[in-house]
Short mmCIF file of C-alpha atoms in Angstrom, two decimals:
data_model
loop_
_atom_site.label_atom_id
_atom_site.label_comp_id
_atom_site.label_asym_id
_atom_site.label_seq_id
_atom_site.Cartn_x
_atom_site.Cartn_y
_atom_site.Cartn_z
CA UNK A 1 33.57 -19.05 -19.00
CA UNK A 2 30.51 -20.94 -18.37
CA UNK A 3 27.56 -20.61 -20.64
CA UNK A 4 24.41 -19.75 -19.96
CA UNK A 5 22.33 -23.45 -20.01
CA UNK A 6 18.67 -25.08 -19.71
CA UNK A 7 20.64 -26.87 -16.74
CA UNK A 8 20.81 -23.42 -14.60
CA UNK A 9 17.13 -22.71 -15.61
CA UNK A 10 16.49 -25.52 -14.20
CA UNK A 11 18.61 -25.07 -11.06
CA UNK A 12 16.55 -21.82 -10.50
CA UNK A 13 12.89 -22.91 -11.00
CA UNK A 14 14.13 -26.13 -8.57
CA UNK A 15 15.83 -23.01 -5.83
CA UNK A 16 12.07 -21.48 -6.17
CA UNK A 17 10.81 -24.63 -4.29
CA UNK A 18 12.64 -22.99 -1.18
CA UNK A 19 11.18 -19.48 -1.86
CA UNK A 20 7.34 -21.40 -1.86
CA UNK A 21 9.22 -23.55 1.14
CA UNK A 22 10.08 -20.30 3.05
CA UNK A 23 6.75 -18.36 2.30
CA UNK A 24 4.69 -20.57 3.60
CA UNK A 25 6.15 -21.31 7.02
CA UNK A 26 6.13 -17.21 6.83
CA UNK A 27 2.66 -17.21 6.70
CA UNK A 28 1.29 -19.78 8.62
CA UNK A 29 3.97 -18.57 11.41
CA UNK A 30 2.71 -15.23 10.44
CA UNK A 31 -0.97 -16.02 11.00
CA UNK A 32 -0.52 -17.77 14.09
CA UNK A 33 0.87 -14.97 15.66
CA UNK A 34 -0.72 -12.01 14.00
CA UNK A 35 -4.25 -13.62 14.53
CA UNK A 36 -4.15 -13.49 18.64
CA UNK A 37 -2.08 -10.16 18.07
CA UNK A 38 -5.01 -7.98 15.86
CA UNK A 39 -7.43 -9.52 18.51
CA UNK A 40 -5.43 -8.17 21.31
CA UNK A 41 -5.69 -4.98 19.21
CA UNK A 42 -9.52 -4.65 19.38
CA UNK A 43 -9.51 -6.01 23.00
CA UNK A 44 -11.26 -4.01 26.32
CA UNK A 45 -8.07 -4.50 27.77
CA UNK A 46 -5.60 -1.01 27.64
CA UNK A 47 -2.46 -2.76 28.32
CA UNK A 48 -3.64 -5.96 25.81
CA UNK A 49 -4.04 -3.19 23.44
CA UNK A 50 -1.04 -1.36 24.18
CA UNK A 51 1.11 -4.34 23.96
CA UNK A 52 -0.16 -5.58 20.76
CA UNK A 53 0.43 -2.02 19.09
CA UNK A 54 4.01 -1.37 20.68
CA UNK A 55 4.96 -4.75 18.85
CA UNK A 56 3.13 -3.55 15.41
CA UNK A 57 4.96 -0.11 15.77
CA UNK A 58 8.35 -1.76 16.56
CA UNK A 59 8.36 -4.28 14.08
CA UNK A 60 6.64 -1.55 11.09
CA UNK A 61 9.13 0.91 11.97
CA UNK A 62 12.20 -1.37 11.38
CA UNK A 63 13.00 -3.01 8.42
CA UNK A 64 13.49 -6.98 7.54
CA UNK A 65 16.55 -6.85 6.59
CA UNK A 66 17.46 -5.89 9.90
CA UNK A 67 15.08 -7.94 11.97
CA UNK A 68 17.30 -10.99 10.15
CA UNK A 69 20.54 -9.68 10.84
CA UNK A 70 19.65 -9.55 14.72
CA UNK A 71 18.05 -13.04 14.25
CA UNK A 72 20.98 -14.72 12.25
CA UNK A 73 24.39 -12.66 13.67
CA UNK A 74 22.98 -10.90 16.48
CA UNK A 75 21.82 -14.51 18.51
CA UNK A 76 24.58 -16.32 16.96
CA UNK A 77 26.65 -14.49 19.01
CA UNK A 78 24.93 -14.11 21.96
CA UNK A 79 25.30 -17.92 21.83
CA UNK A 80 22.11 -19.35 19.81
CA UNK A 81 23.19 -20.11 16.71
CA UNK A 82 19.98 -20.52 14.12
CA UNK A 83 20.18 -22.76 10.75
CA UNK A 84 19.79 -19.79 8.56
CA UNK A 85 16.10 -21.65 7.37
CA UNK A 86 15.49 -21.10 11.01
CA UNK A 87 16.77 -17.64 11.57
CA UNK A 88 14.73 -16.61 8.18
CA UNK A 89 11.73 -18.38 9.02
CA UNK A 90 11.59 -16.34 12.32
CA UNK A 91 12.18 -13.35 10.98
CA UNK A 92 9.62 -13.61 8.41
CA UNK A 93 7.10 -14.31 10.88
CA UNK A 94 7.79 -11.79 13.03
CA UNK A 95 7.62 -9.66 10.35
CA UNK A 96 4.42 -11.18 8.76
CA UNK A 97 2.61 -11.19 11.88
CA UNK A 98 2.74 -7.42 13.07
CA UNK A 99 1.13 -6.59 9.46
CA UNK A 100 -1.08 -9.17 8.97
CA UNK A 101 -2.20 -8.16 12.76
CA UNK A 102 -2.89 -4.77 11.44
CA UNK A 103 -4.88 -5.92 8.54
CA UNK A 104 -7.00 -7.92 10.44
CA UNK A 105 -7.58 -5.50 13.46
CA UNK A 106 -9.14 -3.16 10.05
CA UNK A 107 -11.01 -6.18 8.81
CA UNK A 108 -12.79 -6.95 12.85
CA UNK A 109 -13.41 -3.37 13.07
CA UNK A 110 -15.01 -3.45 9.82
CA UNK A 111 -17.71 -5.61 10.44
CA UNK A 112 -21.11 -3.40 11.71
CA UNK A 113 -21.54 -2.32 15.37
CA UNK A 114 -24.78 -3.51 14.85
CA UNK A 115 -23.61 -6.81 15.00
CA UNK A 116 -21.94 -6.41 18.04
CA UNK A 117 -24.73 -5.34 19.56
CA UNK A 118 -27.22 -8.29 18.47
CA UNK A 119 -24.79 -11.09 19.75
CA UNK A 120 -25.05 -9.26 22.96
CA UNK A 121 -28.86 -9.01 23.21
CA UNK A 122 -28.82 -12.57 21.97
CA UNK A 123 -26.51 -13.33 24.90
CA UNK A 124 -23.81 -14.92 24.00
CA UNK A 125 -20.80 -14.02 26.19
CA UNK A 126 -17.33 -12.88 23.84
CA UNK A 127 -16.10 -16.36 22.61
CA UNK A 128 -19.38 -17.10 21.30
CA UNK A 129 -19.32 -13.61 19.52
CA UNK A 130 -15.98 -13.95 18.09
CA UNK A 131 -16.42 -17.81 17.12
CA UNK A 132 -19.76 -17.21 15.68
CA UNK A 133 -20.38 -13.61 14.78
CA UNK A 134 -17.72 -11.32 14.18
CA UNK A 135 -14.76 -13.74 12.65
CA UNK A 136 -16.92 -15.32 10.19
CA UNK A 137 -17.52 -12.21 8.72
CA UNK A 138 -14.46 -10.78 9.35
CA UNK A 139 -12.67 -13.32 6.94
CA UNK A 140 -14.66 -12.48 4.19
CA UNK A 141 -13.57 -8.69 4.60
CA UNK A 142 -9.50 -10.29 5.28
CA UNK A 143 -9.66 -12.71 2.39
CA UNK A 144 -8.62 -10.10 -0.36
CA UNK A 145 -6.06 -8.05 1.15
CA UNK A 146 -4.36 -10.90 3.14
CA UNK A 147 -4.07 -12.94 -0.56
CA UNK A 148 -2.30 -9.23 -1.43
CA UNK A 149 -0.19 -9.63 1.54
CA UNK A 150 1.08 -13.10 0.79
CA UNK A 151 2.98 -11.61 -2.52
CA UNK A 152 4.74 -9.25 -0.08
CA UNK A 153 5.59 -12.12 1.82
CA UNK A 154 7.15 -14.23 -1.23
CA UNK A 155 8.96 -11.15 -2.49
CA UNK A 156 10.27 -10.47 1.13
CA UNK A 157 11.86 -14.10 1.15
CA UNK A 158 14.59 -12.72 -1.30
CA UNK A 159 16.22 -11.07 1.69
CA UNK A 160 16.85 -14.68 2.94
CA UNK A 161 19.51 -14.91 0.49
CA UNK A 162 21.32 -12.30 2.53
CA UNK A 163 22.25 -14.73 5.18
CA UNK A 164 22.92 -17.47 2.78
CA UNK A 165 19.78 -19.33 2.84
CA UNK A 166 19.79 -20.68 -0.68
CA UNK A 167 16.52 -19.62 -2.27
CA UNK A 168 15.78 -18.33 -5.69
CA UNK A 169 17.51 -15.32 -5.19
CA UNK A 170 20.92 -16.60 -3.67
CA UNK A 171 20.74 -19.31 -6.21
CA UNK A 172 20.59 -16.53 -8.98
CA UNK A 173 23.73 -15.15 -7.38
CA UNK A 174 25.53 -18.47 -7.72
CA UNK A 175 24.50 -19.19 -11.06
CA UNK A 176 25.94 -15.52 -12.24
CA UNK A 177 29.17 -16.25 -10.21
CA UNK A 178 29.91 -18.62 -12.89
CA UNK A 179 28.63 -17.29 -15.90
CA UNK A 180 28.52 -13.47 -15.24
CA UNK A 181 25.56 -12.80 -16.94
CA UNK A 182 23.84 -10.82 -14.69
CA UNK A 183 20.98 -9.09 -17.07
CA UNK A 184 19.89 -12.37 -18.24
CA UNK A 185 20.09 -14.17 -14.98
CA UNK A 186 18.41 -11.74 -12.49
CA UNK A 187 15.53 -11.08 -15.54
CA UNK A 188 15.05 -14.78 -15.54
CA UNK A 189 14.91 -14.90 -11.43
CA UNK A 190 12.72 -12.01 -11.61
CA UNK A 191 10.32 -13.55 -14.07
CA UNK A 192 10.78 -16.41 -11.61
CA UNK A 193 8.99 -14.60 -8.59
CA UNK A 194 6.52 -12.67 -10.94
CA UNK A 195 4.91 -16.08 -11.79
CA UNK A 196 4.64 -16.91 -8.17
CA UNK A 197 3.08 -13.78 -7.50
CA UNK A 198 1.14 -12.60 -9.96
CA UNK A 199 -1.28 -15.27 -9.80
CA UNK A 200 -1.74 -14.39 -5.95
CA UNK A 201 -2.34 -10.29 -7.14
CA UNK A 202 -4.69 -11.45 -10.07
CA UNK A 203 -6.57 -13.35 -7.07
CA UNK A 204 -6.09 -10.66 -4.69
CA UNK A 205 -7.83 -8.40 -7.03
CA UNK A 206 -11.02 -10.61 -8.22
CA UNK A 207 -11.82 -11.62 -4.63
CA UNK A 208 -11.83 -8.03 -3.91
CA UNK A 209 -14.32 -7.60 -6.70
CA UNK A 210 -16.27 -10.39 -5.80
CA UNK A 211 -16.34 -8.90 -2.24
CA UNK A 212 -17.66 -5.64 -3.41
CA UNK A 213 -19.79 -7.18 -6.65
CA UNK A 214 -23.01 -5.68 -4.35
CA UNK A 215 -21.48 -2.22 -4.11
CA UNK A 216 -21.17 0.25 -6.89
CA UNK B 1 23.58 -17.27 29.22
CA UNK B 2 26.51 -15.36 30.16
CA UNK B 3 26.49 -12.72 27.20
CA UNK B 4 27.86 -9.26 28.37
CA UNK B 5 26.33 -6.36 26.32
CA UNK B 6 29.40 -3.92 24.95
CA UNK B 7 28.63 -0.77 23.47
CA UNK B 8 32.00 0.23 24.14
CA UNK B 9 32.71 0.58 19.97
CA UNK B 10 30.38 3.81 19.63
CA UNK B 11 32.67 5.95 21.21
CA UNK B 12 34.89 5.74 17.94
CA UNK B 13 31.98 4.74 15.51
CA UNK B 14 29.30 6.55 16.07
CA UNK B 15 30.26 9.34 12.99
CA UNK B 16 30.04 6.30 11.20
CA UNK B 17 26.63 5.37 11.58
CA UNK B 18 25.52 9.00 11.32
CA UNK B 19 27.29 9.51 8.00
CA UNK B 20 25.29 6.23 7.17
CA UNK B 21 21.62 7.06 8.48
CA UNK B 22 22.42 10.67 6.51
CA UNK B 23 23.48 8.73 3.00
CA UNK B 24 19.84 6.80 3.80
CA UNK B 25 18.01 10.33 4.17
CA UNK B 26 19.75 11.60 0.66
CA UNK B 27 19.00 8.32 -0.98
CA UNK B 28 15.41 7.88 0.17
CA UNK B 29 14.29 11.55 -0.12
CA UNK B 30 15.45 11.83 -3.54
CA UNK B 31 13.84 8.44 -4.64
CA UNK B 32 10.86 9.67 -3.41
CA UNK B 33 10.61 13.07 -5.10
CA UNK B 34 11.30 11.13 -8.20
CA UNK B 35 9.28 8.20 -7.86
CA UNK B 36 6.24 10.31 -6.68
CA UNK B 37 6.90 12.69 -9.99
CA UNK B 38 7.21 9.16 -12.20
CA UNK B 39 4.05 7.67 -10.36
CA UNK B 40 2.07 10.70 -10.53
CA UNK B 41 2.39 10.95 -14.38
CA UNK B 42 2.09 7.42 -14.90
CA UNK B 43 -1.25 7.40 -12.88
CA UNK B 44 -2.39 10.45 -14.98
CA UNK B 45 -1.45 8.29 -18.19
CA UNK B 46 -3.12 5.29 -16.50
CA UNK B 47 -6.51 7.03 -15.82
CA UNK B 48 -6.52 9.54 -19.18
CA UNK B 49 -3.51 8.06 -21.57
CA UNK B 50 -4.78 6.19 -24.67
CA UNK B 51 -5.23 2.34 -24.87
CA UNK B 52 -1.85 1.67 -25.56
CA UNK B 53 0.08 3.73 -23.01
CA UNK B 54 -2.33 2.52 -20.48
CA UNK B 55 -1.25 -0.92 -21.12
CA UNK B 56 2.43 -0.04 -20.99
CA UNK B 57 1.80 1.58 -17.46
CA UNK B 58 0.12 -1.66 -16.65
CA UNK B 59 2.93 -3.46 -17.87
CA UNK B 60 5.68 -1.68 -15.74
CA UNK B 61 3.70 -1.63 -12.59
CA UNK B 62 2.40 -5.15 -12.50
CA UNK B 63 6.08 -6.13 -13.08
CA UNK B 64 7.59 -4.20 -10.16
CA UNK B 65 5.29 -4.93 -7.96
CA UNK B 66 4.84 -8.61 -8.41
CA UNK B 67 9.18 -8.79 -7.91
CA UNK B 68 11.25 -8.12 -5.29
CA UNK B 69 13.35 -5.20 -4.71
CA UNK B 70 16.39 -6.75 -4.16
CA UNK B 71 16.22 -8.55 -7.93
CA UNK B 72 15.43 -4.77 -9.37
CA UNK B 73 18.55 -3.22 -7.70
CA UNK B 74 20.76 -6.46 -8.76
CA UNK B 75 19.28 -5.68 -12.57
CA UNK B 76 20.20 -2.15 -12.07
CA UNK B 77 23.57 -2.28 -10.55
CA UNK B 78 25.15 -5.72 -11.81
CA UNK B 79 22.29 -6.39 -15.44
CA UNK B 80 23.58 -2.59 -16.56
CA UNK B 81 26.90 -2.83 -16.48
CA UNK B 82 26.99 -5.78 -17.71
CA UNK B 83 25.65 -4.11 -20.56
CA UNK B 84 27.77 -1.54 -20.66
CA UNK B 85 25.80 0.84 -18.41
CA UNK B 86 27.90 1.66 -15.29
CA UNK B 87 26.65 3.52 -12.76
CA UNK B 88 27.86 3.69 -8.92
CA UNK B 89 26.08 2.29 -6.29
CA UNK B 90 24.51 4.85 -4.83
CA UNK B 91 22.77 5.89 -8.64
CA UNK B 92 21.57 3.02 -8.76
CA UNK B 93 20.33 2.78 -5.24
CA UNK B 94 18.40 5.78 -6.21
CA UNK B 95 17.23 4.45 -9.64
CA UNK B 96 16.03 1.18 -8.26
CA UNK B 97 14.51 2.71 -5.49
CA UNK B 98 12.85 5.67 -7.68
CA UNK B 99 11.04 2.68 -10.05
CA UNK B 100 10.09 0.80 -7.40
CA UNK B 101 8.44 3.74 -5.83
CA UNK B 102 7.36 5.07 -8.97
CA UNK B 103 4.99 1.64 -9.29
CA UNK B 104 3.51 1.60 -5.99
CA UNK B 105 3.00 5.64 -6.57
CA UNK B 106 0.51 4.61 -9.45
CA UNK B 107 -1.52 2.44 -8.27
CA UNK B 108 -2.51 4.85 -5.16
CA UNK B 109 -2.68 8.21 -7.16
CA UNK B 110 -4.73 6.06 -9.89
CA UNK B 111 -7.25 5.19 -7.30
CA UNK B 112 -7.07 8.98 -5.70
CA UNK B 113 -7.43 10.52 -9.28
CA UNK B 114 -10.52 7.91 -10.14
CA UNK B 115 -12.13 9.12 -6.93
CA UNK B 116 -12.55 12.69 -8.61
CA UNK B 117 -15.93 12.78 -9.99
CA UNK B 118 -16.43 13.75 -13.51
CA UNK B 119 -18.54 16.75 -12.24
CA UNK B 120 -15.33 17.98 -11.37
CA UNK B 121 -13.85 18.02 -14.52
CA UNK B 122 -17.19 19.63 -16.22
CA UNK B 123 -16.78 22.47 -13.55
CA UNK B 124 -13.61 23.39 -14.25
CA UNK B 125 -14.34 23.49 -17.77
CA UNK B 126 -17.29 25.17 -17.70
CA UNK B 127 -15.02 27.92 -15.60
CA UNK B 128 -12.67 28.29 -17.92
CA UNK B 129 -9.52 26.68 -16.54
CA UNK B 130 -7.04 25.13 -19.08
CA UNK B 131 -6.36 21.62 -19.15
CA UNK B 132 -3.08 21.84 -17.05
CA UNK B 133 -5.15 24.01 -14.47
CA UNK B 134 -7.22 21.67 -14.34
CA UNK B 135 -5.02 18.94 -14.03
CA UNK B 136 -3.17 20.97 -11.47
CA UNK B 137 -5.89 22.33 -9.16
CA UNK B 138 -8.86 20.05 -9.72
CA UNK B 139 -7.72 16.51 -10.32
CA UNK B 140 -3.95 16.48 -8.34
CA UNK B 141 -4.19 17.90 -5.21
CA UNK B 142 -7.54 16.85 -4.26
CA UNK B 143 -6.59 12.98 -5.40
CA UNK B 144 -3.79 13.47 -3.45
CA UNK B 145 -5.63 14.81 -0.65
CA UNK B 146 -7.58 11.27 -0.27
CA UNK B 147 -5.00 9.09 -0.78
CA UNK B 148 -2.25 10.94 1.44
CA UNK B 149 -2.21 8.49 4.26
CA UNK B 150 -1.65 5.51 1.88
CA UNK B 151 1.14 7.48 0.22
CA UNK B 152 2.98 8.31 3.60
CA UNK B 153 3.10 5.04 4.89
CA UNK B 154 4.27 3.89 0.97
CA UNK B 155 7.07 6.47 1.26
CA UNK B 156 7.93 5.56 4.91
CA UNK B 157 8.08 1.72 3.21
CA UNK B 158 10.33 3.05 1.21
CA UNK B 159 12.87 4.53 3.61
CA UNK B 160 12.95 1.03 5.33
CA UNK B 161 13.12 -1.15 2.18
CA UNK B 162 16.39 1.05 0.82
CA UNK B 163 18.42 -0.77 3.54
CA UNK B 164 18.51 -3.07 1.13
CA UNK B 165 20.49 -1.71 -1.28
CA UNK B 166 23.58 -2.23 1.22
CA UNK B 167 23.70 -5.53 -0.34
CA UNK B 168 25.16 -3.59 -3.85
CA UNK B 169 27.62 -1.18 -1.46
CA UNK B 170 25.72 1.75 -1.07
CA UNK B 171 27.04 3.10 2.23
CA UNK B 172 24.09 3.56 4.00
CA UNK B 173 23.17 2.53 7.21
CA UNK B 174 22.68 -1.04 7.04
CA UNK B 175 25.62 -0.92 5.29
CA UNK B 176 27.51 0.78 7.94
CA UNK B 177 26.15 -1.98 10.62
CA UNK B 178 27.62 -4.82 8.54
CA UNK B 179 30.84 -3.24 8.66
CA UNK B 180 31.03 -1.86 12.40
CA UNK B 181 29.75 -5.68 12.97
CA UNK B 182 32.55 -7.06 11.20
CA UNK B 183 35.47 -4.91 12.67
CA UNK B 184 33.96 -4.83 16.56
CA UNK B 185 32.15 -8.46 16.88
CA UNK B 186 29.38 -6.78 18.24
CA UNK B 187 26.79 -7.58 16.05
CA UNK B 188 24.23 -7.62 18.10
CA UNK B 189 24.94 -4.17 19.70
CA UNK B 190 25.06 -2.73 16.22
CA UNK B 191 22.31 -4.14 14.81
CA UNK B 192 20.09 -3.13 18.04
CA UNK B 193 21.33 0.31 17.52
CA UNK B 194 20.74 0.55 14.08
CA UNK B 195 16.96 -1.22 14.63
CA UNK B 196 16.61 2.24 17.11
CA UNK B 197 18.22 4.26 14.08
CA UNK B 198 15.43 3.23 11.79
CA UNK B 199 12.75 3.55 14.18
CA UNK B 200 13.88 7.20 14.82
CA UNK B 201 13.86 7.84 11.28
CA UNK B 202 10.25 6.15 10.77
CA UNK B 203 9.32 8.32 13.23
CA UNK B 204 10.98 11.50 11.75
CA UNK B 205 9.49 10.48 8.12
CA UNK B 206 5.92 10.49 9.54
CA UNK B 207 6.40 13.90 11.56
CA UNK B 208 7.85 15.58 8.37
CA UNK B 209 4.87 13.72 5.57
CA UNK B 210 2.07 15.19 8.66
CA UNK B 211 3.34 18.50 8.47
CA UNK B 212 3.61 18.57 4.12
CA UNK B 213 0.13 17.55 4.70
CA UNK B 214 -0.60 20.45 6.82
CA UNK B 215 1.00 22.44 3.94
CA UNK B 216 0.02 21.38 1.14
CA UNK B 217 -4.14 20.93 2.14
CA UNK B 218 -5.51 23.97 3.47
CA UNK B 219 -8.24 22.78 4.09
CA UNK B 220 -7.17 19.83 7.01
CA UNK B 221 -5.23 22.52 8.15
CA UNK B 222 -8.36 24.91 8.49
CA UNK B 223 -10.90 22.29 9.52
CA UNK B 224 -8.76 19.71 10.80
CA UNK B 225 -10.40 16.96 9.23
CA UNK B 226 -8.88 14.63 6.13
CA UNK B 227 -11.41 15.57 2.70
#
């Protein structure tokens, strides 16, 4: 048997490159979408509104796992076969953007009628309001929990390994294959992702502070 | 494209894919009951516990909640019996899925219970209740109370993040749809199907938490408003 070595350490903390890899296109696909999705949410429009909350409600009420089967078998054999980086990149931001759509929508609606109301008297018509207004301070409100979001987000690219997208967690997989030490291993992949995201929770958790340092 | 949908294969395996959305009722119902009982008296030892056991708390939930489930069920299932610990799938489906909930169950009974003002607590004492009383009557229920709608949609979380633990062989419904998929073909029938399954049970989850809420808090069920 195979021992245990620095070299598959080292094969693991390299794997995690994918993981950071994967995560990101997650979330910047994930933004893309969500951000014209939580505006449809708060929009005058009924059926804008209606459309952009069927999709949250679809997408909550199912889980990832299979949201990436459908995207990896399901159009492979329906004749478009995805790279499974592709199929898991999809996924995840189909995933990422109905709930980053519904933090947002809470983060727009948070900001003051009042201020609403102003950029109306002032005149500007709804781009202006959005561009100038309401988004600016609706980041500040979305900063905090979407940080919180991306650890989700890293965690959730485990499920990648699934389809045989080698990330950390499908790497951990192969390394035990040959050494079948699975305590050690999977404590050393999980230590793996908790340094990825425990940084972005410690971050999470001061902006929030910072955000309410006026309050309380 | 010239794909012709089939859904020919449920006439045989549809008792298949009930037996597997029932395992994923058992599995996440009693996960939850347990994790909420862990959570609940780790947030009381979070909020009240002495210096040390608050750090331990800290300890276990910053660790689950900063990994992913699917490396806690692999520790469970493959790290313990690889140290001797062996335990079928489905327990350790359930005692993955218990810790996991467990964490998340602190952190949003901690804030509930830190949202009871002290006042509170003199009250009670100053009526006469005992400390579990108290515990019971004036810290629980109302904590909960706030911080119900965060818990239901952590518990309904839950239900969709234990189709995970198909990847260890717990028979449940994602579990199911990998293996009707790989006798029929049809994967993307059966993972469509299964996507419906879910959001029927989502559904289901949220009817059933509304009306515990109606039970347990008489007084949204007399007023009709949340506390």
């Amino acid at each position: 048997m195979i021992q245990l070595s620095a070299n598959h350490v080292l094969y693991l903390v390299e794997a995690a490159r994918w993981t950071i890899l994967l995560s990101l296109i997650a979330f910047v696909g994930g933004a893309l979408v969500g951000l014209p999705l939580a505006l449809m949410r708060v929009a005058r429009s009924r059926l804008l509104r209606g459309l952009a909350s069927a999709y949250i409600q679809l997408i909550q009420g199912t889980p990832l796992l299979i949201v990436l089967f459908l995207s990896y078998f399901g159009l492979g054999i329906v004749g478009f076969k995805l790279d499974p980086l592709v199929a898991a990149g999809l996924s995840l931001t189909i995933y990422a953007a109905a709930f980053l759509a519904e933090i947002w929508r809470g983060c727009i609606e948070a900001v003051p009628k009042t201020q609403w109301e102003a950029s109306d008297c002032l005149g500007l018509n709804a781009f202006q309001q959005y561009a100038y207004v309401i988004l600016p301070q609706a980041v500040r409100i979305a900063t905090p929990p979407t940080v919180g979001f991306m650890v989700q987000i890293v965690k959730n690219t485990s499920l990648a390994s699934v389809i045989g997208f080698v990330e950390l967690a499908r790497a951990g997989q192969i390394v035990n294959n040959s050494t079948f030490e699975p305590f050690a291993i999977f404590a050393i992949v999980g230590a793996i992702y908790f340094a990825i995201c425990y940084p972005l929770s410690l971050a999470s958790r001061h902006l929030e502070r910072k955000a309410h340092a006026g309050r309380s | 494209m010239s794909y012709k949908f089939d859904f020919a294969f449920l006439a045989d395996k549809w008792p298949d894919f009930v037996a597997g959305a029932w395992l994923t009722v058992e599995l996440t119902v009693a996960s939850i009951a347990l994790g909420f009982v862990l959570g609940t008296v780790c947030a009381l030892a979070r909020v009240y516990g002495g210096p040390v056991l608050r750090r331990l708390v800290g300890i276990y939930v910053e660790t689950i909640r900063n990994t992913p489930l699917l490396i806690q069920i692999f520790i469970v299932y493959f790290g313990l019996s690889s140290l001797g610990l062996k335990l079928s799938a489905e327990v350790s489906a359930i005692v993955a899925l218990t810790v996991n909930m467990g964490a998340y169950t602190t952190e949003i009974m901690r804030a509930g219970i830190q949202s009871i003002q002290r006042t509170q607590l003199e009250a009670a004492d100053c009526l006469g209740l005992t400390r579990l009383q108290t515990i019971l009557h004036v810290v629980l229920l109302p904590a909960m109370e706030r911080v119900y709608p965060a818990l239901s949609s952590q518990f309904v979380l839950l239900m969709l993040a234990s189709s995970i633990t198909s990847q260890i062989s717990a028979e449940e419904l994602t579990a199911t749809a990998n293996l009707v998929q790989s006798d029929t073909y049809r994967s993307f029938e059966v993972y469509m199907i299964v996507a419906v399954v879910y959001l029927a049970l989502s559904a289901l989850y949220r009817l059933a938490l509304w009306a515990i809420g109606l039970v347990l808090f008489e007084r949204r069920r007399r007023l009709g408003t949340p506390l």
